[in-house]
Amino acid sequence: MHTLPLGRQTGYLIKLAYSRPKIKGKRVLETTFWSLGPPRAPFPSAMRDIIVANSIPVPTSRAHPRPQKGMNESHRIRTAFLSSLRLSQESPVDAKPHPIDLRLAELDLARRDEITFEIAERLSDAGLLERVDRFQRDGKPYVRYRESASGETFLLAAAPKSVEAEEESLVRASKPHWHARSRLLYRVIPHLISVERKLFARDERNAEYLQTDPADILRTILSSAMQILECDDTRLYALGRTPDTRYAQPVSEGSPWNKALAENWVGRRAVPLYIEDLTRPGYARVMIDAESMDATMHVAVAPYDAKTPPETYRSLAMARVGEPGTPYLFVLEAWSKTPGFFTDERLGLLNVVAEHASDLLVTLQKLGMLVMVDELTGVYNRPYFGRQLDREIARAYREGRPMSLIIGDLDSFKQLNDLYGYEAGNAVLREVSQALASSVRPFDTVARWGGEEFALILSAETTPSEARDICERLRLKIQNLAIVVPTLEGHENAVRATMSFGGAMFPADVSLRVDRTRGLDAEGREKIAHELWNRANMNLRSAKSSGKNQAVLGDEA
């Protein structure tokens, strides 16, 4: 046996012996380790501890050998165990140490495994052993260790309490997979299908226009998540640059509960994250589906220090809505006042709802290119603009904030078409529409109303002076454009265009009295829209008759 010079330090020595049964000339593998730290059970300071651990016979060529005749299932896993303990007492008089051998083979098997595992864990903490993996067989936990110098590995029966405590802090698995245990999943699928049918219904006034937008989807998903999970609150936060942020009312202001975790784990990796109890220190965990193993894995990703939760909430879960690289990327937060509320099933259902919302947004984005956007210019089309105006009127009425409807018409557009041809006219329409769209605020709306006519909604809150400034800025930008167009002769020529604007204000230019306590029905919104269109058209005609290339708003006509 090889021993290391320990001096008068206290340490211990482990010897592992592996043998192949029924083979002449028994093969034995020996590995020696020692620990810098004292064992957990203290011994007299003047003694050197030498621990000898011998394994029962185990084949070295297979991790899981074929069962031999007479071998039952429990014998397939061969583990090392502590068989003897040698104490060497150093005497100041006699240089030769006096050995004291303790026979441990007669110890209770469970107690012996516990002591062996405890020593191996101490060696692992000291860096002399490496934990290779952990697994369970027939409900019993095992740990495989590797000695760094030789690479030899061996198994130990793990103490259940130690393994459970470590798994609780790092990773745990639950079987079977949450799908198999869910009692609510069969109710969720029909609910999501009905949501999809409702969102993608056709507009009664225009069969080619879908009666939905991103805000409709997000609002519906928020309410669906709360209804399905039976939690106390749901919130939605933007993780990327979201268009029309002022209009997207479902998106909460501010940042997620933990922006770093939301971006790195929920946003990038698309895994649900949760906190079991916000009032107790612990870990933020992610849930990973392992359907091939018929299991659900829970992995600790970051420590969590207990803080006072907002509004007496005790538990939190997050899931991703949308896709990276698209205009729509959000984190959906679900809150509960009950600690440990988000079980495997609820986390799985939250992820199902979030994935369904993501699919709806992707579908809407694709369909929007077909049914909401003007093919020539790339701005919104007339059906979408009509529905958006209806919503903006309802919001301005409800919040008591002013908004504006603007109509812009290219001056002398017919002469340009006659002179250079329709391809030149299309080029001018494309350049002008992009100039308009890039010059308004993110929450305003630009659409091609028809021909060379464009319509704009300056969202609430837009005062009359702000509306005038915006129209003047747009007019000057279009006036200064040098647009290269093809000619009928096949050449290219730079042309300039001008645009006249007419606008109307809400509530200043409508006769309907605003009473927010009663709300505004569809008939009232339609009446307001009609009055705004009439006033804006009157002002546009006034701008045209007064010399063109100017803006007339409100009662200036």
Coordinates of C-alpha atoms in Angstrom, one line a residue:
M1 CA 0.0 0.0 0.0
H2 CA 1.3 3.4 -1.0
T3 CA 1.1 6.1 1.7
L4 CA 1.7 9.8 1.3
P5 CA 4.0 11.8 3.7
L6 CA 1.5 13.6 5.9
G7 CA 3.8 14.6 8.7
R8 CA 1.9 15.3 11.8
Q9 CA -1.2 16.5 9.8
T10 CA -4.4 14.5 10.1
G11 CA -5.6 13.0 6.9
Y12 CA -7.0 9.8 5.5
L13 CA -6.2 7.3 2.8
I14 CA -8.6 5.4 0.7
K15 CA -7.8 2.2 -1.2
L16 CA -10.2 0.8 -3.8
A17 CA -10.0 -2.8 -4.9
Y18 CA -11.9 -4.1 -7.9
S19 CA -11.8 -7.8 -8.9
R20 CA -13.3 -9.8 -11.8
P21 CA -15.1 -12.9 -10.4
K22 CA -14.6 -16.5 -11.6
I23 CA -11.3 -15.7 -13.4
K24 CA -8.1 -17.2 -12.3
G25 CA -5.4 -14.7 -11.2
K26 CA -7.8 -12.1 -9.7
R27 CA -7.2 -8.7 -11.2
V28 CA -7.0 -5.9 -8.6
L29 CA -7.0 -2.1 -9.4
E30 CA -5.8 0.1 -6.6
T31 CA -6.1 3.8 -6.3
T32 CA -4.9 6.0 -3.4
F33 CA -6.2 9.4 -2.4
W34 CA -5.8 11.6 0.6
S35 CA -7.7 14.6 2.0
L36 CA -6.2 17.9 3.3
G37 CA -9.1 18.4 5.7
P38 CA -10.0 16.4 8.7
P39 CA -12.9 13.9 8.5
R40 CA -16.3 15.0 9.6
A41 CA -16.2 12.7 12.5
P42 CA -13.2 14.0 14.6
F43 CA -10.5 11.7 15.7
P44 CA -7.7 12.3 18.2
S45 CA -5.3 15.0 16.9
A46 CA -2.3 12.8 17.4
M47 CA -3.6 10.1 15.1
R48 CA -3.2 9.6 11.4
D49 CA -6.3 8.2 9.8
I50 CA -6.0 5.6 7.1
I51 CA -9.3 4.5 5.6
V52 CA -9.3 1.4 3.4
A53 CA -12.4 1.0 1.1
N54 CA -12.7 -2.3 -0.8
S55 CA -15.3 -2.9 -3.5
I56 CA -17.2 -6.1 -4.0
P57 CA -16.3 -7.8 -7.3
V58 CA -17.2 -5.7 -10.4
P59 CA -16.4 -6.1 -14.1
T60 CA -14.3 -3.2 -15.4
S61 CA -15.2 -3.4 -19.1
R62 CA -18.9 -2.5 -18.8
A63 CA -20.9 0.2 -17.0
H64 CA -24.0 -2.1 -17.2
P65 CA -22.9 -5.7 -17.7
R66 CA -25.2 -8.4 -19.0
P67 CA -27.0 -10.3 -16.3
Q68 CA -25.3 -13.6 -15.6
K69 CA -27.0 -16.8 -14.5
G70 CA -28.2 -16.5 -10.9
M71 CA -27.8 -12.7 -10.9
N72 CA -30.8 -10.7 -9.9
E73 CA -31.6 -7.0 -10.8
S74 CA -30.2 -5.6 -7.6
H75 CA -26.7 -7.1 -8.3
R76 CA -26.2 -5.2 -11.6
I77 CA -24.9 -2.1 -9.8
R78 CA -21.7 -2.8 -8.0
T79 CA -20.6 -0.1 -5.5
A80 CA -17.5 0.5 -3.3
F81 CA -18.0 0.3 0.4
L82 CA -15.9 1.0 3.5
S83 CA -14.5 -2.2 4.9
S84 CA -11.8 -1.2 7.4
L85 CA -10.3 1.8 9.1
R86 CA -6.7 1.9 10.2
L87 CA -5.6 4.5 12.7
S88 CA -1.8 5.0 13.1
Q89 CA -0.9 6.4 16.5
E90 CA 2.4 8.4 16.4
S91 CA 4.5 8.1 19.5
P92 CA 7.1 10.8 20.4
V93 CA 9.3 8.0 21.9
D94 CA 9.0 5.3 19.3
A95 CA 9.5 6.5 15.7
K96 CA 7.5 3.5 14.5
P97 CA 3.8 4.2 14.4
H98 CA 1.5 1.9 16.1
P99 CA -1.4 0.7 13.9
I100 CA -5.0 0.3 15.2
D101 CA -7.3 -1.6 12.8
L102 CA -11.0 -1.2 13.1
R103 CA -13.2 -3.7 11.3
L104 CA -16.2 -1.9 9.7
A105 CA -17.6 -4.7 7.6
E106 CA -20.0 -5.7 10.4
L107 CA -21.5 -2.3 10.5
D108 CA -25.1 -1.9 9.4
L109 CA -25.1 -1.7 5.6
A110 CA -27.0 1.6 5.5
R111 CA -24.7 3.2 8.0
R112 CA -21.6 2.0 6.3
D113 CA -22.8 3.4 2.9
E114 CA -23.6 6.7 4.6
I115 CA -20.0 7.0 6.1
T116 CA -18.4 6.0 2.8
F117 CA -20.4 8.6 0.9
E118 CA -19.6 11.3 3.4
I119 CA -15.9 10.7 3.1
A120 CA -16.1 10.7 -0.7
E121 CA -18.0 14.0 -0.6
R122 CA -15.2 15.5 1.5
L123 CA -12.6 14.3 -0.9
S124 CA -14.7 15.8 -3.8
D125 CA -14.9 19.1 -2.0
A126 CA -11.1 19.1 -1.6
G127 CA -10.7 18.5 -5.3
L128 CA -9.2 15.0 -5.1
L129 CA -12.3 13.3 -6.5
E130 CA -14.6 14.5 -9.3
R131 CA -18.3 13.8 -9.4
V132 CA -19.1 12.3 -12.8
D133 CA -22.8 11.8 -12.7
R134 CA -25.8 10.9 -10.5
F135 CA -28.6 8.5 -11.3
Q136 CA -31.3 6.4 -9.6
R137 CA -32.0 2.7 -10.0
D138 CA -35.1 1.2 -8.4
G139 CA -35.6 4.4 -6.4
K140 CA -32.1 4.3 -4.9
P141 CA -29.6 7.1 -5.7
Y142 CA -26.0 6.5 -6.8
V143 CA -23.1 8.8 -7.5
R144 CA -20.1 8.0 -9.8
Y145 CA -16.7 9.5 -8.9
R146 CA -13.5 9.8 -10.8
E147 CA -10.0 10.1 -9.4
S148 CA -8.3 12.9 -11.4
A149 CA -4.8 11.5 -11.7
S150 CA -5.6 7.9 -12.9
G151 CA -9.0 8.5 -14.3
E152 CA -10.4 5.5 -12.5
T153 CA -14.1 5.7 -11.6
F154 CA -16.2 4.0 -8.9
L155 CA -19.8 4.1 -7.7
L156 CA -21.1 4.8 -4.2
A157 CA -24.6 4.4 -2.9
A158 CA -25.5 8.1 -2.1
A159 CA -27.1 9.1 1.2
P160 CA -30.6 10.0 0.2
K161 CA -30.8 13.2 2.3
S162 CA -27.6 14.6 0.9
V163 CA -28.6 13.9 -2.7
E164 CA -32.0 15.3 -2.2
A165 CA -30.6 18.5 -0.6
E166 CA -28.2 19.0 -3.5
E167 CA -30.7 18.2 -6.2
E168 CA -33.1 20.7 -4.5
S169 CA -30.5 23.4 -4.9
L170 CA -29.5 22.6 -8.5
V171 CA -31.7 20.3 -10.5
R172 CA -34.6 17.9 -10.0
A173 CA -36.8 15.8 -12.3
S174 CA -40.4 14.8 -12.0
K175 CA -42.0 11.9 -13.7
P176 CA -44.1 11.2 -15.6
H177 CA -44.0 14.2 -18.0
W178 CA -46.5 16.9 -17.0
H179 CA -48.6 16.2 -20.1
A180 CA -49.4 12.7 -18.7
R181 CA -50.5 14.2 -15.4
S182 CA -52.4 17.3 -16.6
R183 CA -56.1 17.5 -15.9
L184 CA -56.5 20.9 -17.5
L185 CA -54.8 20.4 -20.9
Y186 CA -57.9 18.9 -22.5
R187 CA -59.7 22.1 -21.6
V188 CA -57.0 24.4 -22.8
I189 CA -56.8 23.3 -26.4
P190 CA -60.4 23.9 -27.3
H191 CA -60.2 27.3 -25.5
L192 CA -57.2 28.4 -27.6
I193 CA -58.9 27.2 -30.8
S194 CA -61.9 29.3 -30.0
V195 CA -59.7 32.3 -29.3
E196 CA -58.0 31.8 -32.7
R197 CA -61.3 31.6 -34.5
K198 CA -62.5 34.8 -32.8
L199 CA -59.4 36.8 -33.5
F200 CA -59.2 35.9 -37.1
A201 CA -62.9 36.5 -37.9
R202 CA -63.7 38.5 -41.1
D203 CA -64.8 42.0 -40.8
E204 CA -68.5 42.3 -41.7
R205 CA -68.0 45.4 -43.7
N206 CA -65.1 44.0 -45.7
A207 CA -64.8 40.3 -46.3
E208 CA -61.1 40.6 -47.2
Y209 CA -60.1 42.2 -44.0
L210 CA -59.3 40.4 -40.8
Q211 CA -60.9 41.8 -37.6
T212 CA -57.7 41.7 -35.5
D213 CA -54.4 43.3 -34.8
P214 CA -51.4 42.6 -32.4
A215 CA -53.0 44.5 -29.5
D216 CA -56.2 42.3 -29.9
I217 CA -54.0 39.1 -29.7
L218 CA -52.0 40.4 -26.7
R219 CA -55.2 41.4 -24.8
T220 CA -56.8 38.1 -25.4
I221 CA -53.7 36.1 -24.4
L222 CA -53.4 38.0 -21.1
S223 CA -57.0 37.2 -20.2
S224 CA -56.7 33.6 -21.4
A225 CA -53.6 33.0 -19.3
M226 CA -55.3 34.3 -16.2
Q227 CA -58.4 32.3 -16.9
I228 CA -56.5 29.0 -17.6
L229 CA -53.9 29.2 -14.8
E230 CA -56.3 30.7 -12.3
C231 CA -53.6 33.0 -11.1
D232 CA -54.1 36.5 -9.5
D233 CA -52.5 38.7 -12.3
T234 CA -50.8 38.6 -15.7
R235 CA -48.6 41.2 -17.2
L236 CA -46.8 41.7 -20.5
Y237 CA -43.5 43.5 -21.0
A238 CA -41.7 44.3 -24.3
L239 CA -38.2 42.7 -24.7
G240 CA -37.5 44.3 -28.0
R241 CA -38.5 47.4 -30.0
T242 CA -42.2 47.2 -30.4
P243 CA -44.1 49.4 -32.9
D244 CA -47.1 51.4 -31.9
T245 CA -46.1 51.2 -28.2
R246 CA -48.6 53.9 -27.1
Y247 CA -51.4 52.1 -28.9
A248 CA -50.5 48.6 -27.6
Q249 CA -52.3 49.0 -24.4
P250 CA -51.8 45.5 -23.1
V251 CA -48.0 46.1 -22.8
S252 CA -47.1 47.2 -19.3
E253 CA -44.8 50.2 -18.7
G254 CA -41.4 49.6 -17.2
S255 CA -39.4 46.4 -17.2
P256 CA -40.0 42.8 -16.2
W257 CA -39.5 41.6 -12.7
N258 CA -35.8 40.7 -13.5
K259 CA -34.8 42.0 -16.9
A260 CA -31.6 40.1 -17.1
L261 CA -33.3 36.7 -16.4
A262 CA -36.2 37.6 -18.7
E263 CA -33.8 38.4 -21.6
N264 CA -31.2 35.7 -21.2
W265 CA -33.4 32.7 -20.3
V266 CA -37.0 33.5 -21.3
G267 CA -36.3 35.7 -24.4
R268 CA -33.3 33.9 -25.9
R269 CA -33.8 30.3 -24.7
A270 CA -37.6 30.3 -24.7
V271 CA -37.9 28.3 -21.4
P272 CA -40.4 29.2 -18.7
L273 CA -38.8 30.6 -15.6
Y274 CA -40.3 30.7 -12.1
I275 CA -39.8 31.7 -8.4
E276 CA -41.5 29.4 -5.9
D277 CA -41.6 31.9 -3.0
L278 CA -40.6 35.5 -3.4
T279 CA -40.4 36.0 0.4
R280 CA -37.8 33.3 0.9
P281 CA -34.2 33.0 -0.4
G282 CA -33.8 30.4 -3.1
Y283 CA -33.3 30.0 -6.8
A284 CA -34.8 31.2 -10.0
R285 CA -35.5 28.0 -11.9
V286 CA -36.4 27.1 -15.5
M287 CA -38.5 24.2 -16.5
I288 CA -37.3 22.0 -19.4
D289 CA -39.4 19.5 -21.2
A290 CA -37.8 16.1 -21.5
E291 CA -40.6 14.2 -23.2
S292 CA -38.3 11.6 -24.6
M293 CA -37.4 10.7 -21.0
D294 CA -41.0 11.0 -19.9
A295 CA -39.9 13.6 -17.4
T296 CA -39.9 17.4 -16.6
M297 CA -36.6 18.9 -15.5
H298 CA -36.3 21.9 -13.2
V299 CA -32.9 23.6 -13.2
A300 CA -31.7 26.3 -10.9
V301 CA -30.2 29.1 -13.0
A302 CA -29.6 32.0 -10.5
P303 CA -29.8 32.5 -6.8
Y304 CA -32.5 34.7 -5.4
D305 CA -32.4 36.9 -2.3
A306 CA -35.7 37.3 -0.6
K307 CA -37.3 40.7 -1.1
T308 CA -40.6 42.3 -0.4
P309 CA -42.8 41.2 -3.3
P310 CA -45.1 43.7 -5.1
E311 CA -48.7 43.7 -3.9
T312 CA -48.3 40.7 -1.5
Y313 CA -47.6 38.3 -4.4
R314 CA -45.7 35.2 -3.4
S315 CA -44.8 33.3 -6.6
L316 CA -44.0 34.3 -10.2
A317 CA -43.7 32.6 -13.6
M318 CA -42.5 33.9 -16.9
A319 CA -42.8 32.7 -20.5
R320 CA -41.8 34.2 -23.9
V321 CA -44.4 35.5 -26.4
G322 CA -43.2 36.3 -29.9
E323 CA -39.9 35.5 -31.7
P324 CA -36.5 37.2 -31.6
G325 CA -35.8 39.3 -34.7
T326 CA -39.5 40.2 -35.1
P327 CA -41.3 43.4 -34.1
Y328 CA -43.1 41.4 -31.4
L329 CA -41.1 40.0 -28.6
F330 CA -42.5 40.0 -25.0
V331 CA -42.3 38.3 -21.7
L332 CA -45.6 37.1 -20.2
E333 CA -45.6 37.3 -16.4
A334 CA -48.1 35.4 -14.2
W335 CA -48.3 36.3 -10.5
S336 CA -49.9 34.5 -7.6
K337 CA -50.4 35.2 -3.9
T338 CA -49.9 31.6 -3.1
P339 CA -46.3 30.3 -2.6
G340 CA -45.4 27.3 -4.8
F341 CA -48.5 28.0 -7.0
F342 CA -46.8 27.3 -10.3
T343 CA -46.6 23.5 -10.5
D344 CA -45.3 21.5 -13.5
E345 CA -48.8 21.6 -15.0
R346 CA -49.3 25.3 -14.6
L347 CA -45.9 26.1 -16.0
G348 CA -46.5 23.8 -18.9
L349 CA -49.9 25.4 -19.6
L350 CA -48.4 28.9 -19.3
N351 CA -45.8 27.9 -22.0
V352 CA -48.6 26.4 -24.2
V353 CA -50.5 29.7 -24.0
A354 CA -47.4 31.8 -24.8
E355 CA -46.4 29.6 -27.7
H356 CA -49.9 29.8 -29.1
A357 CA -49.7 33.6 -28.8
S358 CA -46.4 33.5 -30.7
D359 CA -47.9 31.5 -33.5
L360 CA -50.8 34.0 -33.7
L361 CA -48.4 37.0 -34.0
V362 CA -46.4 35.3 -36.7
T363 CA -49.5 34.4 -38.6
L364 CA -50.8 37.9 -38.2
Q365 CA -47.5 39.4 -39.5
K366 CA -47.7 37.2 -42.6
L367 CA -51.3 37.9 -43.3
G368 CA -50.8 41.6 -42.6
M369 CA -48.6 41.7 -45.7
L370 CA -51.5 40.4 -47.7
V371 CA -54.6 42.1 -46.2
M372 CA -53.5 45.2 -44.3
V373 CA -50.7 46.7 -46.4
D374 CA -50.9 48.4 -49.7
E375 CA -48.9 46.3 -52.2
L376 CA -47.5 49.2 -54.2
T377 CA -46.5 51.6 -51.4
G378 CA -45.9 49.4 -48.4
V379 CA -48.0 51.5 -46.0
Y380 CA -51.4 50.5 -44.6
N381 CA -54.4 50.1 -46.9
R382 CA -57.9 51.6 -46.8
P383 CA -59.7 48.8 -44.9
Y384 CA -57.1 48.8 -42.1
F385 CA -57.1 52.5 -41.8
G386 CA -60.9 52.6 -41.4
R387 CA -60.8 50.1 -38.5
Q388 CA -57.8 51.9 -36.9
L389 CA -59.7 55.2 -37.1
D390 CA -62.6 53.6 -35.3
R391 CA -60.4 52.4 -32.5
E392 CA -58.6 55.7 -32.2
I393 CA -61.9 57.6 -31.9
A394 CA -63.0 55.3 -29.2
R395 CA -59.8 55.7 -27.3
A396 CA -59.7 59.5 -27.6
Y397 CA -63.4 59.7 -26.5
R398 CA -62.7 57.4 -23.5
E399 CA -59.5 59.2 -22.4
G400 CA -60.7 62.7 -23.2
R401 CA -57.6 63.4 -25.4
P402 CA -57.5 65.2 -28.8
M403 CA -56.6 63.4 -32.0
S404 CA -56.5 64.4 -35.7
L405 CA -57.4 63.0 -39.1
I406 CA -55.3 64.3 -42.0
I407 CA -55.8 63.8 -45.7
G408 CA -53.0 64.4 -48.1
D409 CA -53.3 64.6 -51.9
L410 CA -50.4 64.9 -54.4
D411 CA -50.7 68.0 -56.5
S412 CA -50.8 67.8 -60.3
F413 CA -50.3 64.0 -60.2
K414 CA -52.3 63.5 -63.5
Q415 CA -50.0 65.7 -65.4
L416 CA -47.0 63.8 -64.1
N417 CA -48.5 60.5 -65.3
D418 CA -49.3 62.0 -68.7
L419 CA -45.8 63.3 -69.1
Y420 CA -43.7 60.4 -67.8
G421 CA -46.0 57.5 -67.7
Y422 CA -47.6 55.3 -65.0
E423 CA -44.3 53.7 -64.0
A424 CA -43.1 57.2 -63.1
G425 CA -46.3 57.8 -61.2
N426 CA -45.8 54.6 -59.2
A427 CA -42.2 55.5 -58.3
V428 CA -43.5 58.9 -57.0
L429 CA -46.2 57.2 -54.9
R430 CA -43.6 54.8 -53.4
E431 CA -41.2 57.6 -52.5
V432 CA -43.9 59.9 -51.1
S433 CA -45.5 57.1 -49.0
Q434 CA -42.1 56.1 -47.4
A435 CA -41.4 59.8 -46.7
L436 CA -44.7 60.1 -44.9
A437 CA -44.3 56.9 -42.9
S438 CA -40.7 57.7 -41.8
S439 CA -41.6 61.2 -40.7
V440 CA -44.5 60.6 -38.3
R441 CA -44.4 59.3 -34.8
P442 CA -44.3 55.5 -34.1
F443 CA -47.8 55.5 -32.8
D444 CA -49.3 57.5 -35.7
T445 CA -50.9 55.7 -38.7
V446 CA -50.2 56.3 -42.5
A447 CA -52.3 54.6 -45.2
R448 CA -52.9 55.0 -48.9
W449 CA -56.6 55.9 -49.2
G450 CA -56.8 55.5 -53.0
G451 CA -55.0 56.8 -56.1
E452 CA -52.7 59.6 -55.1
E453 CA -54.5 60.3 -51.8
F454 CA -53.1 59.4 -48.4
A455 CA -54.7 59.5 -44.9
L456 CA -53.0 59.9 -41.6
I457 CA -54.2 59.5 -37.9
L458 CA -52.3 61.6 -35.4
S459 CA -53.0 59.6 -32.3
A460 CA -54.1 61.0 -29.0
E461 CA -52.7 63.1 -27.4
T462 CA -52.2 65.5 -30.4
T463 CA -53.0 69.1 -29.9
P464 CA -54.1 71.4 -32.9
S465 CA -50.7 73.2 -32.8
E466 CA -48.8 69.8 -32.9
A467 CA -51.0 68.6 -35.8
R468 CA -50.2 71.8 -37.7
D469 CA -46.5 71.4 -37.1
I470 CA -46.5 67.8 -38.2
C471 CA -48.4 68.6 -41.5
E472 CA -46.0 71.5 -42.2
R473 CA -43.0 69.2 -41.7
L474 CA -44.5 66.6 -44.0
R475 CA -45.2 69.2 -46.6
L476 CA -41.7 70.5 -46.7
K477 CA -40.1 67.0 -46.7
I478 CA -42.1 66.0 -49.8
Q479 CA -41.4 69.3 -51.5
N480 CA -37.7 68.8 -51.1
L481 CA -37.7 65.2 -52.5
A482 CA -35.8 64.7 -55.7
I483 CA -37.4 61.5 -57.1
V484 CA -35.8 59.6 -59.9
V485 CA -38.4 58.2 -62.3
P486 CA -38.3 56.3 -65.6
T487 CA -39.5 58.2 -68.7
L488 CA -41.5 56.9 -71.6
E489 CA -38.3 57.0 -73.7
G490 CA -36.5 54.6 -71.4
H491 CA -34.4 57.2 -69.7
E492 CA -34.4 58.4 -66.1
N493 CA -35.3 61.9 -64.9
A494 CA -35.5 63.6 -61.5
V495 CA -38.8 65.1 -60.7
R496 CA -40.3 67.0 -57.7
A497 CA -43.7 66.7 -56.2
T498 CA -45.8 68.6 -53.7
M499 CA -48.7 67.7 -51.5
S500 CA -51.7 69.5 -50.1
F501 CA -53.1 68.7 -46.7
G502 CA -56.5 69.0 -45.1
G503 CA -57.2 68.1 -41.5
A504 CA -59.9 67.8 -38.8
M505 CA -59.6 67.7 -35.0
F506 CA -61.4 65.6 -32.4
P507 CA -63.3 66.8 -30.4
A508 CA -63.1 70.4 -31.7
D509 CA -64.5 69.7 -35.2
V510 CA -67.4 67.4 -34.3
S511 CA -70.9 68.2 -33.0
L512 CA -71.2 65.1 -30.8
R513 CA -71.0 66.1 -27.1
V514 CA -68.4 64.1 -25.2
D515 CA -69.7 62.2 -22.2
R516 CA -67.2 59.6 -21.1
T517 CA -69.4 58.3 -18.3
R518 CA -71.7 56.7 -20.9
G519 CA -69.2 55.4 -23.4
L520 CA -69.4 55.5 -27.1
D521 CA -71.2 52.9 -29.2
A522 CA -70.5 51.8 -32.8
E523 CA -73.1 54.2 -34.2
G524 CA -71.6 57.2 -32.3
R525 CA -68.1 56.3 -33.5
E526 CA -69.3 56.1 -37.1
K527 CA -70.9 59.5 -36.8
I528 CA -67.8 61.1 -35.5
A529 CA -65.7 59.5 -38.2
H530 CA -68.1 60.8 -40.9
E531 CA -67.9 64.3 -39.5
L532 CA -64.1 64.2 -39.4
W533 CA -63.9 63.0 -43.0
N534 CA -66.2 65.7 -44.2
R535 CA -64.3 68.5 -42.4
A536 CA -60.9 67.1 -43.6
N537 CA -62.1 67.0 -47.2
M538 CA -63.5 70.5 -47.0
N539 CA -60.1 71.7 -45.8
L540 CA -58.3 69.8 -48.5
R541 CA -60.4 71.4 -51.2
S542 CA -59.6 74.8 -49.6
A543 CA -55.9 74.0 -49.7
K544 CA -56.1 73.0 -53.4
S545 CA -58.1 76.0 -54.4
S546 CA -55.8 78.4 -52.6
G547 CA -52.7 77.5 -54.6
K548 CA -51.9 73.9 -53.5
N549 CA -48.8 72.8 -51.6
Q550 CA -50.2 73.9 -48.2
A551 CA -52.0 72.6 -45.1
V552 CA -55.4 73.7 -43.9
L553 CA -56.7 72.4 -40.6
G554 CA -59.6 72.8 -38.3
D555 CA -61.8 75.9 -39.0
E556 CA -59.2 77.7 -41.1
A557 CA -61.1 77.0 -44.4

